[in-house]
Amino acid sequence: MQALDQAPAALAATPSGAPVVALRGVTKRFPGVVANDDVTIEIRSGEVHVLLGENGAGKSTLVGMLSGLQQPDEGRIEIDGKVCVVASPKQALAMGMGTVFQHSMLVPSLTVTDNFALGGPWWKRPDRAGIAAGIRDTARRLGLRVDPQALVSSLSLGERQQVEILRALMRGSRCLILDEATAMLTPHEAVALGELMRRLVAQGIAVIFITHKLNEAIAYGDRISVLRLGRKVGEIDPDALRGASESENIERIIALMFGTSEKGESVRRVQVSRRLGDVVLTVEGLCCDAGRVPVRDISFSVRSGEILGIAGIDGNGQKELAEVLAGQLPRGSGSILLMGSEMGGASVGERRNRGLRYVTDDRLGEGTVGTFPVATNFLLKDIGADPFWRGGIERPQEIRLQAERHVRDFDIRTPGTQTPVGKLSGGNIQKVLLARELTGAAEAVIFAKPTYGLDVNNIRTTRKRIREAADSGKAVVLISTDLDELLELADRIAVMDRGRLRGIVGNDDDARDAIGRLMSAGDDE
Amino acid sequence: MALFTQSFIITLFLGAIAAGIPLLLAGLGEQLSEKTGVLNIGLEGMMLFGAYTGFLVAWSSDSLALGFVAGAAGGMVVAALMALLCVRLGLNQIVIGIALTLAAEGLTALLHFVQFSRTYPRLDGVPTLPLWPLSEIPFVGPILFNNNVVFYFAIVLVAVFAWVYRQTNLGIALQAAGDKPAALDAAGVDVTNTRTMAVLVTGALAGLGGAYMSIVVAGVFVPFMTHGNGFIAIVLAMLARGRPLWVLGGALLFGGSLSLTTALQVAGVDIPTDVIQMLPFAMVMLVLLVAGRKAALPVALGESFVRGSR
């Protein structure tokens, strides 16, 4: 493989500071969306250049153009100062642009060595010994431990990523693109990747690190470009980044990312003004053994306009509790009263009709049907209902009008109401769910980890919706693993541990300590 | 027991090999296309069409060698349709595979009816090629080393495939085409061409297997004569987890149970013929029950490849 011979040249230090790759005025449009709008970015050797932005800011499209998967509609790409057309992934590689995608591009059933040999002339035998030696050599230089004989399927995600970085370097990459590289990693692996990036730039490689995590950008980046809605809204150069304190940097980046300087709309508990009404939802002695974690003896009540938070480490029966309440798991014993009437035996549909709503955390799995249009997903739980159906016949006009109303009211970013919901970003899918569950005659709403996996902007919108639901007199059960979220929103907070409620505390100034005590206590089994 | 006479056992062994070779050839082919991610349900049709073209050419040209070549070519014609529709145009592999099998059944039955339904021509036996001195070993020699050319070819093919899969860049590329086509594409190898080639080779092998049935085993072409062999070969390939040697073992096992049906009938066992003829298929279900859970299939099996989609 000729690429192996180029490896030393690639690792030799190039004059630091010269742009290896530059995007100049690049614009890329997709049907209905401008993914990148007049973006200019320079990538210099010996620098980790962070591309930071929330979901849907246009980071992935930028990567696609640099790695040859997509071509810009306008603007140009320069490599070593010369204008180039990057027509295919192969060509990008030949020009020294190596990309490590978020999803592994290794063949799991082959060894590391064979993955490196992939693409060699078919009639030849792979030089396995030579490739393995090359892998060990390059790995040692970068301070990595890679076993060339290991099957890729036996490696952790972090190790696979290291293998992909090695492969890109051995194929002569001078510019390494890491697309959402830390998204699938454990915290420990993410730190190791950060250290590896520092070692790479020390050897003169240019690194493009795409992320939506602020702290990683500041910890590992030399230069940060912030993208927002397809535009580059700012760049922080190395001097500015090093000159400022971490909190100053965070503040500056948040201002660039979201266009405002405030960190959260409400710092804490502005909901005190809300007046609580009558008890809406009462649960007494509820047990259920049908789920993965048995739920035992749950009792609580929620009043109209109240938010009851349920805290706890993930996997302690919160999901099961939510599903028993929603009717998706059968109740073992105990009672569930909504507006005073028993509904523990009612089906999912009956509960919904009586005013109980459930916003699941499994947004694409059970919350929506990815291939159905947005408009249909609004009606998933009302199939056949007036006024969208009359005598079993669908009424497209009504369905469309409602969908347009929802899209407007809930600010859902979608090309149209007929777009399949699976094509939207995570935050917008959540908005579709919220629109469906929060409209109509709802009495009580259960939220399961409503902000899990969302970016900062969508977290803020979702929390606002939860608060509004309570303000409008609904009883809200908010299950969350994020204690700060509960402290911000809830009136009272219950702690769940191993399927039981360990106690309920009011959300006052020492709530955090009280919850901590409840979580660490309770070894009564 | 009186059942296990010497003639019964020899009939059983010879029968196992005669019935196993078509399974082995078709199974090796199916394994190849499954490795690259193409589930080739049309295997039965390829075998049947190969059986017909092989017999036709062998009979009309009076050359057995030409017959085998024509059988392989016949299977390849059906495979070319499969490659065009499924690999290049991305249609559903299961639907097309079933359609091709049904089409081959109908077409060969019709052609047979038109040409041979009055005459029923037969081919003479296929000459054997003794591999002296191995052929002189008692009992084993006459069975294994005094056989026809296609038998030797099939056995050698097992070793060749095992070597290609383990030792060549081609083997690595084939595996990648089935497990992570996007990675193969990124490495600059055309996934569609790799799969097309694999399907064509599959067709040739299945066709040869079919021709073996009509030319060697039966000496005559009968409509529907492949009799589910193609489907058994698909099961074999799935259970063999990418290992050619396992296909050989499985082919002999199933060949044995197929020949057991004949041997039992020869021995005059007092069981209804229909029950005896069910044996091989009962065997398939039994093996699937025991080993099927462990079958490791390629990740992208049955999916057509489109660049840019994950």
CSV table of N, CA, C and O in Angstrom, one decimal, chain B residues 181-223:
chain,number,residue,atom,x,y,z
B,181,PRO,N,-21.1,-2.1,3.7
B,181,PRO,CA,-20.9,-1.7,2.4
B,181,PRO,C,-20.3,-0.3,2.3
B,181,PRO,O,-19.5,0.0,1.4
B,182,ALA,N,-20.8,0.6,3.2
B,182,ALA,CA,-20.3,1.9,3.1
B,182,ALA,C,-18.8,2.0,3.3
B,182,ALA,O,-18.1,2.9,2.7
B,183,ALA,N,-18.2,1.1,4.1
B,183,ALA,CA,-16.8,1.1,4.4
B,183,ALA,C,-16.0,0.7,3.1
B,183,ALA,O,-15.0,1.2,2.8
B,184,LEU,N,-16.6,-0.3,2.4
B,184,LEU,CA,-16.0,-0.7,1.1
B,184,LEU,C,-16.0,0.4,0.1
B,184,LEU,O,-15.1,0.6,-0.6
B,185,ASP,N,-17.2,1.1,0.1
B,185,ASP,CA,-17.3,2.2,-0.9
B,185,ASP,C,-16.3,3.2,-0.6
B,185,ASP,O,-15.6,3.8,-1.5
B,186,ALA,N,-16.1,3.6,0.7
B,186,ALA,CA,-15.2,4.6,1.1
B,186,ALA,C,-13.8,4.2,0.8
B,186,ALA,O,-12.9,5.0,0.5
B,187,ALA,N,-13.5,2.8,0.7
B,187,ALA,CA,-12.2,2.4,0.4
B,187,ALA,C,-11.9,2.3,-1.1
B,187,ALA,O,-10.9,1.9,-1.6
B,188,GLY,N,-12.9,2.8,-1.9
B,188,GLY,CA,-12.7,2.9,-3.3
B,188,GLY,C,-13.1,1.7,-4.1
B,188,GLY,O,-12.7,1.6,-5.3
B,189,VAL,N,-13.8,0.7,-3.5
B,189,VAL,CA,-14.2,-0.5,-4.3
B,189,VAL,C,-15.7,-0.3,-4.6
B,189,VAL,O,-16.5,0.0,-3.7
B,190,ASP,N,-16.1,-0.7,-5.8
B,190,ASP,CA,-17.5,-0.5,-6.2
B,190,ASP,C,-18.3,-1.6,-5.6
B,190,ASP,O,-18.1,-2.8,-5.9
B,191,VAL,N,-19.2,-1.3,-4.7
B,191,VAL,CA,-20.0,-2.3,-4.0
B,191,VAL,C,-20.9,-3.0,-5.0
B,191,VAL,O,-21.1,-4.3,-4.9
B,192,THR,N,-21.6,-2.3,-5.9
B,192,THR,CA,-22.5,-2.9,-6.8
B,192,THR,C,-21.8,-3.9,-7.7
B,192,THR,O,-22.3,-5.0,-7.9
B,193,ASN,N,-20.6,-3.5,-8.2
B,193,ASN,CA,-19.9,-4.5,-9.1
B,193,ASN,C,-19.5,-5.7,-8.3
B,193,ASN,O,-19.6,-6.8,-8.8
B,194,THR,N,-19.0,-5.5,-7.0
B,194,THR,CA,-18.6,-6.7,-6.2
B,194,THR,C,-19.8,-7.7,-6.1
B,194,THR,O,-19.7,-8.9,-6.2
B,195,ARG,N,-21.0,-7.1,-5.8
B,195,ARG,CA,-22.1,-8.0,-5.5
B,195,ARG,C,-22.6,-8.6,-6.8
B,195,ARG,O,-23.0,-9.8,-6.9
B,196,THR,N,-22.5,-7.8,-7.9
B,196,THR,CA,-23.0,-8.4,-9.2
B,196,THR,C,-22.1,-9.6,-9.6
B,196,THR,O,-22.6,-10.7,-9.9
B,197,MET,N,-20.8,-9.5,-9.4
B,197,MET,CA,-19.9,-10.6,-9.7
B,197,MET,C,-20.3,-11.8,-8.8
B,197,MET,O,-20.3,-12.9,-9.3
B,198,ALA,N,-20.5,-11.5,-7.5
B,198,ALA,CA,-20.8,-12.6,-6.6
B,198,ALA,C,-22.1,-13.4,-7.0
B,198,ALA,O,-22.1,-14.6,-7.0
B,199,VAL,N,-23.1,-12.6,-7.4
B,199,VAL,CA,-24.3,-13.2,-7.8
B,199,VAL,C,-24.2,-14.0,-9.1
B,199,VAL,O,-24.7,-15.1,-9.2
B,200,LEU,N,-23.4,-13.5,-10.0
B,200,LEU,CA,-23.1,-14.3,-11.3
B,200,LEU,C,-22.4,-15.6,-11.0
B,200,LEU,O,-22.8,-16.6,-11.6
B,201,VAL,N,-21.4,-15.6,-10.2
B,201,VAL,CA,-20.7,-16.8,-9.8
B,201,VAL,C,-21.7,-17.8,-9.1
B,201,VAL,O,-21.7,-19.0,-9.4
B,202,THR,N,-22.5,-17.2,-8.2
B,202,THR,CA,-23.5,-18.0,-7.6
B,202,THR,C,-24.4,-18.8,-8.6
B,202,THR,O,-24.7,-20.0,-8.5
B,203,GLY,N,-24.8,-18.0,-9.6
B,203,GLY,CA,-25.7,-18.6,-10.6
B,203,GLY,C,-25.0,-19.7,-11.4
B,203,GLY,O,-25.6,-20.8,-11.6
B,204,ALA,N,-23.7,-19.5,-11.7
B,204,ALA,CA,-23.0,-20.5,-12.4
B,204,ALA,C,-22.8,-21.8,-11.6
B,204,ALA,O,-23.0,-22.9,-12.1
B,205,LEU,N,-22.6,-21.6,-10.3
B,205,LEU,CA,-22.4,-22.8,-9.5
B,205,LEU,C,-23.7,-23.5,-9.3
B,205,LEU,O,-23.8,-24.7,-9.3
B,206,ALA,N,-24.8,-22.7,-9.0
B,206,ALA,CA,-26.1,-23.4,-8.9
B,206,ALA,C,-26.5,-24.1,-10.2
B,206,ALA,O,-27.1,-25.2,-10.1
B,207,GLY,N,-26.2,-23.4,-11.3
B,207,GLY,CA,-26.6,-24.1,-12.6
B,207,GLY,C,-25.8,-25.4,-12.8
B,207,GLY,O,-26.3,-26.4,-13.2
B,208,LEU,N,-24.5,-25.3,-12.4
B,208,LEU,CA,-23.7,-26.5,-12.5
B,208,LEU,C,-24.3,-27.6,-11.6
B,208,LEU,O,-24.3,-28.8,-12.0
B,209,GLY,N,-24.7,-27.2,-10.4
B,209,GLY,CA,-25.3,-28.2,-9.5
B,209,GLY,C,-26.5,-28.8,-10.1
B,209,GLY,O,-26.8,-30.0,-10.0
B,210,GLY,N,-27.3,-28.0,-10.7
B,210,GLY,CA,-28.6,-28.5,-11.4
B,210,GLY,C,-28.2,-29.4,-12.5
B,210,GLY,O,-28.8,-30.5,-12.6
B,211,ALA,N,-27.2,-29.0,-13.3
B,211,ALA,CA,-26.8,-29.9,-14.4
B,211,ALA,C,-26.3,-31.2,-13.9
B,211,ALA,O,-26.5,-32.3,-14.5
B,212,TYR,N,-25.6,-31.2,-12.7
B,212,TYR,CA,-25.2,-32.5,-12.1
B,212,TYR,C,-26.3,-33.4,-11.8
B,212,TYR,O,-26.3,-34.6,-12.1
B,213,MET,N,-27.4,-32.8,-11.4
B,213,MET,CA,-28.6,-33.6,-11.1
B,213,MET,C,-29.2,-34.2,-12.3
B,213,MET,O,-29.6,-35.4,-12.3
B,214,SER,N,-29.3,-33.4,-13.4
B,214,SER,CA,-29.9,-33.9,-14.6
B,214,SER,C,-29.0,-34.8,-15.4
B,214,SER,O,-29.4,-35.9,-15.9
B,215,ILE,N,-27.7,-34.5,-15.5
B,215,ILE,CA,-26.8,-35.2,-16.3
B,215,ILE,C,-26.2,-36.4,-15.6
B,215,ILE,O,-26.2,-37.6,-16.1
B,216,VAL,N,-25.8,-36.2,-14.4
B,216,VAL,CA,-25.1,-37.3,-13.7
B,216,VAL,C,-26.1,-38.2,-12.9
B,216,VAL,O,-26.1,-39.4,-13.1
B,217,VAL,N,-26.9,-37.6,-12.0
B,217,VAL,CA,-27.7,-38.4,-11.1
B,217,VAL,C,-28.8,-39.0,-11.8
B,217,VAL,O,-29.0,-40.2,-11.7
B,218,ALA,N,-29.6,-38.2,-12.6
B,218,ALA,CA,-30.8,-38.8,-13.2
B,218,ALA,C,-30.6,-39.3,-14.6
B,218,ALA,O,-31.2,-40.3,-15.0
B,219,GLY,N,-29.7,-38.6,-15.4
B,219,GLY,CA,-29.6,-38.9,-16.8
B,219,GLY,C,-30.7,-38.4,-17.6
B,219,GLY,O,-30.8,-38.7,-18.8
B,220,VAL,N,-31.6,-37.7,-17.0
B,220,VAL,CA,-32.8,-37.2,-17.7
B,220,VAL,C,-33.3,-36.0,-17.1
B,220,VAL,O,-33.0,-35.7,-15.9
B,221,PHE,N,-34.0,-35.1,-17.9
B,221,PHE,CA,-34.5,-33.9,-17.2
B,221,PHE,C,-36.0,-34.1,-17.0
B,221,PHE,O,-36.8,-34.6,-17.9
B,222,VAL,N,-36.5,-33.9,-15.8
B,222,VAL,CA,-37.9,-34.0,-15.4
B,222,VAL,C,-38.3,-32.6,-14.8
B,222,VAL,O,-37.5,-32.0,-14.1
B,223,PRO,N,-39.5,-32.1,-15.2
B,223,PRO,CA,-39.9,-30.9,-14.6
B,223,PRO,C,-39.8,-30.9,-13.1
B,223,PRO,O,-40.1,-31.9,-12.5
